[in-house]
Amino acid sequence: MMKIAAIVGSLRKDSFNLQLTLTIQDRYRDQMTLNIPDIGKLPLFNQDDELAAPPQVDAFKKAIAEVDGVILVTPEYNWSVPGVLKNALDWLSRVDKVLIGKPTMTVGASTGMFGTIRAQQHLREILASPGLQAKLLPPSNHEVYITQAAGKFDPATRRLTDERSLQSLDKAVADFIQLIQPQGVAGLV
């Protein structure tokens, strides 16, 4: 079974992005094991510390190095990615650079009308940088922007229930799984 890490860019306990991640973890549990590293415990990136990184950074990088793929789940803060997510990516971009070539997809949820379209666009630019160079699932037909999220998650189960959003997620995850597998999908690799 595939091992996937989901890096959630929100620290909020009731975050819609965490709920989206838990939906992915439950919905595709027969196809992948999804782990959620706690990026809230990472110290702020400091180049002075990169060669002798703190233990929580080493553990985080090891967890990412050992998975088959990464799902980045981002809210949108001020039309971009949250600082906590950028900090995690900054650590991943230095020294051993464990995200280079790693199959990666982006998803996100927001209470606004545009979902996380700007944040995911910025995230794709960041992921193309020399220290990260993730193997991205292309955005065409794979965008998962959960808009007006407050009405699309069940407050009791904390899972996504909106059928249209779930169909979009199903398509993106299916193609992501194919991106990870050696044969890939025509036009994706």
Coordinates of C-alpha atoms in Angstrom, one line a residue:
M1 CA 0.0 0.0 0.0
M2 CA 1.2 3.5 -0.8
K3 CA 2.5 5.7 2.0
I4 CA 1.5 9.3 1.7
A5 CA 2.2 12.4 3.9
A6 CA -0.4 15.2 4.0
I7 CA 1.2 18.5 5.1
V8 CA -1.6 20.6 6.5
G9 CA -1.0 24.4 6.4
S10 CA -3.4 25.3 9.1
L11 CA -2.8 24.8 12.8
R12 CA -6.4 25.5 13.8
K13 CA -8.1 22.6 15.6
D14 CA -11.3 22.8 13.6
S15 CA -9.6 23.8 10.3
F16 CA -11.5 22.9 7.2
N17 CA -8.2 21.9 5.7
L18 CA -7.6 19.4 8.4
Q19 CA -11.1 18.1 7.9
L20 CA -10.4 17.8 4.1
T21 CA -7.2 15.8 5.0
L22 CA -9.2 13.5 7.4
T23 CA -11.7 13.0 4.5
I24 CA -8.9 12.0 2.2
Q25 CA -7.4 9.7 4.9
D26 CA -10.8 7.9 5.4
R27 CA -12.1 7.9 1.8
Y28 CA -9.0 6.4 0.3
R29 CA -7.8 4.2 3.1
D30 CA -7.9 1.1 0.9
Q31 CA -5.4 2.7 -1.5
M32 CA -3.1 4.6 0.8
T33 CA -1.8 5.1 4.3
L34 CA -2.0 8.8 5.0
N35 CA 0.1 10.3 7.8
I36 CA -0.2 13.9 8.9
P37 CA 3.1 15.3 10.2
D38 CA 2.7 18.1 12.8
I39 CA 4.4 21.1 11.2
G40 CA 3.4 23.4 14.1
K41 CA 6.3 22.0 16.1
L42 CA 8.9 22.9 13.6
P43 CA 11.1 25.9 14.6
L44 CA 11.3 28.8 12.2
F45 CA 13.8 28.1 9.5
N46 CA 17.2 29.5 10.2
Q47 CA 20.1 28.9 7.8
D48 CA 22.5 29.0 10.8
D49 CA 20.8 25.7 11.9
E50 CA 20.4 23.9 8.7
L51 CA 23.5 21.7 8.9
A52 CA 22.7 20.7 12.5
A53 CA 18.9 20.8 12.4
P54 CA 16.8 20.3 15.5
P55 CA 15.5 16.8 16.0
Q56 CA 11.9 17.6 15.1
V57 CA 13.2 18.9 11.7
D58 CA 15.2 15.7 11.1
A59 CA 12.2 13.6 12.0
F60 CA 9.9 15.7 9.7
K61 CA 12.4 15.4 6.8
K62 CA 12.8 11.6 7.4
A63 CA 9.0 11.2 7.4
I64 CA 8.8 13.0 4.0
A65 CA 11.7 11.1 2.5
E66 CA 10.1 7.7 3.4
V67 CA 6.7 8.4 1.7
D68 CA 5.7 7.7 -1.9
G69 CA 4.0 11.0 -2.3
V70 CA 2.9 14.2 -0.6
I71 CA -0.4 16.1 -0.5
L72 CA -0.1 19.7 0.5
V73 CA -3.3 21.0 2.0
T74 CA -3.4 24.7 2.2
P75 CA -5.8 27.4 3.4
E76 CA -5.4 30.8 1.8
Y77 CA -4.1 33.6 4.1
N78 CA -3.8 37.1 2.5
W79 CA -4.0 35.6 -1.0
S80 CA -1.1 33.2 -0.4
V81 CA 0.1 30.2 1.6
P82 CA 0.3 30.4 5.4
G83 CA 3.7 31.0 7.0
V84 CA 3.7 27.7 8.8
L85 CA 3.5 25.8 5.5
K86 CA 6.1 28.0 3.9
N87 CA 8.4 27.3 6.9
A88 CA 8.0 23.6 6.5
L89 CA 8.8 23.8 2.8
D90 CA 11.8 26.0 3.6
W91 CA 13.2 23.2 5.9
L92 CA 12.5 20.6 3.1
S93 CA 14.4 22.7 0.6
R94 CA 17.7 22.7 2.4
V95 CA 20.6 20.2 2.8
D96 CA 19.1 16.8 1.8
K97 CA 16.2 18.3 -0.2
V98 CA 13.8 15.3 0.3
L99 CA 11.0 16.8 -1.8
I100 CA 12.9 16.8 -5.1
G101 CA 11.2 14.5 -7.6
K102 CA 8.6 13.5 -5.0
P103 CA 5.0 13.1 -6.5
T104 CA 3.0 16.0 -5.0
M105 CA -0.5 17.4 -5.3
T106 CA -2.1 20.4 -3.8
V107 CA -5.6 20.8 -2.4
G108 CA -7.3 23.4 -0.2
A109 CA -10.5 24.6 1.4
S110 CA -11.6 28.1 2.2
T111 CA -14.8 29.9 3.4
G112 CA -14.5 32.3 0.4
M113 CA -15.8 32.3 -3.1
F114 CA -12.5 31.4 -4.8
G115 CA -11.4 28.6 -2.5
T116 CA -7.6 28.6 -2.3
I117 CA -6.8 29.3 -5.9
R118 CA -4.3 32.0 -5.2
A119 CA -2.6 30.1 -2.4
Q120 CA -2.3 27.0 -4.6
Q121 CA -0.9 29.1 -7.5
H122 CA 1.8 30.5 -5.2
L123 CA 2.4 27.0 -3.8
R124 CA 3.1 25.7 -7.3
E125 CA 5.6 28.4 -7.8
I126 CA 7.3 27.6 -4.5
L127 CA 7.4 23.9 -5.3
A128 CA 9.1 24.6 -8.7
S129 CA 12.1 26.2 -6.9
P130 CA 15.5 24.6 -7.1
G131 CA 15.5 23.3 -3.6
L132 CA 12.1 21.6 -3.8
Q133 CA 11.4 20.6 -7.5
A134 CA 8.4 18.5 -6.6
K135 CA 6.9 16.3 -9.2
L136 CA 3.6 18.1 -9.4
L137 CA 0.2 16.7 -10.5
P138 CA -0.6 19.3 -13.2
P139 CA -3.4 21.7 -12.4
S140 CA -5.5 21.0 -15.5
N141 CA -8.5 18.9 -14.4
H142 CA -6.9 18.3 -11.0
E143 CA -7.8 21.4 -9.1
V144 CA -9.3 20.8 -5.7
Y145 CA -10.5 24.2 -4.4
I146 CA -13.2 23.7 -1.8
T147 CA -15.1 27.0 -1.8
Q148 CA -17.5 28.1 0.8
A149 CA -16.3 25.3 3.0
A150 CA -18.5 26.1 6.0
G151 CA -21.4 24.5 4.2
K152 CA -19.6 21.6 2.7
F153 CA -18.4 19.7 5.8
D154 CA -20.5 17.8 8.3
P155 CA -19.9 19.4 11.7
A156 CA -20.5 16.1 13.5
T157 CA -18.2 13.9 11.5
R158 CA -15.8 16.7 10.4
R159 CA -15.7 15.2 6.8
L160 CA -16.4 16.7 3.4
T161 CA -20.0 15.8 2.3
D162 CA -20.5 18.0 -0.8
E163 CA -20.9 15.6 -3.7
R164 CA -19.5 17.8 -6.4
S165 CA -16.4 18.5 -4.3
L166 CA -16.0 14.8 -3.6
Q167 CA -16.2 13.9 -7.3
S168 CA -13.4 16.5 -8.0
L169 CA -11.4 15.0 -5.2
D170 CA -11.9 11.5 -6.5
K171 CA -10.6 12.4 -9.9
A172 CA -7.6 14.3 -8.6
V173 CA -6.6 11.5 -6.1
A174 CA -7.0 8.8 -8.8
D175 CA -4.6 10.7 -11.1
F176 CA -2.3 11.4 -8.2
I177 CA -2.1 7.6 -7.4
Q178 CA -1.3 7.0 -11.1
L179 CA 1.4 9.7 -11.0
I180 CA 3.1 7.8 -8.1
Q181 CA 2.9 4.4 -9.8
P182 CA 5.8 3.7 -12.2
Q183 CA 3.7 3.7 -15.4
G184 CA 2.2 7.1 -14.6
V185 CA -0.7 8.6 -16.6
A186 CA -0.2 9.7 -20.2
G187 CA 0.4 13.4 -20.2
L188 CA 1.1 13.6 -16.5
V189 CA 4.8 12.6 -16.4

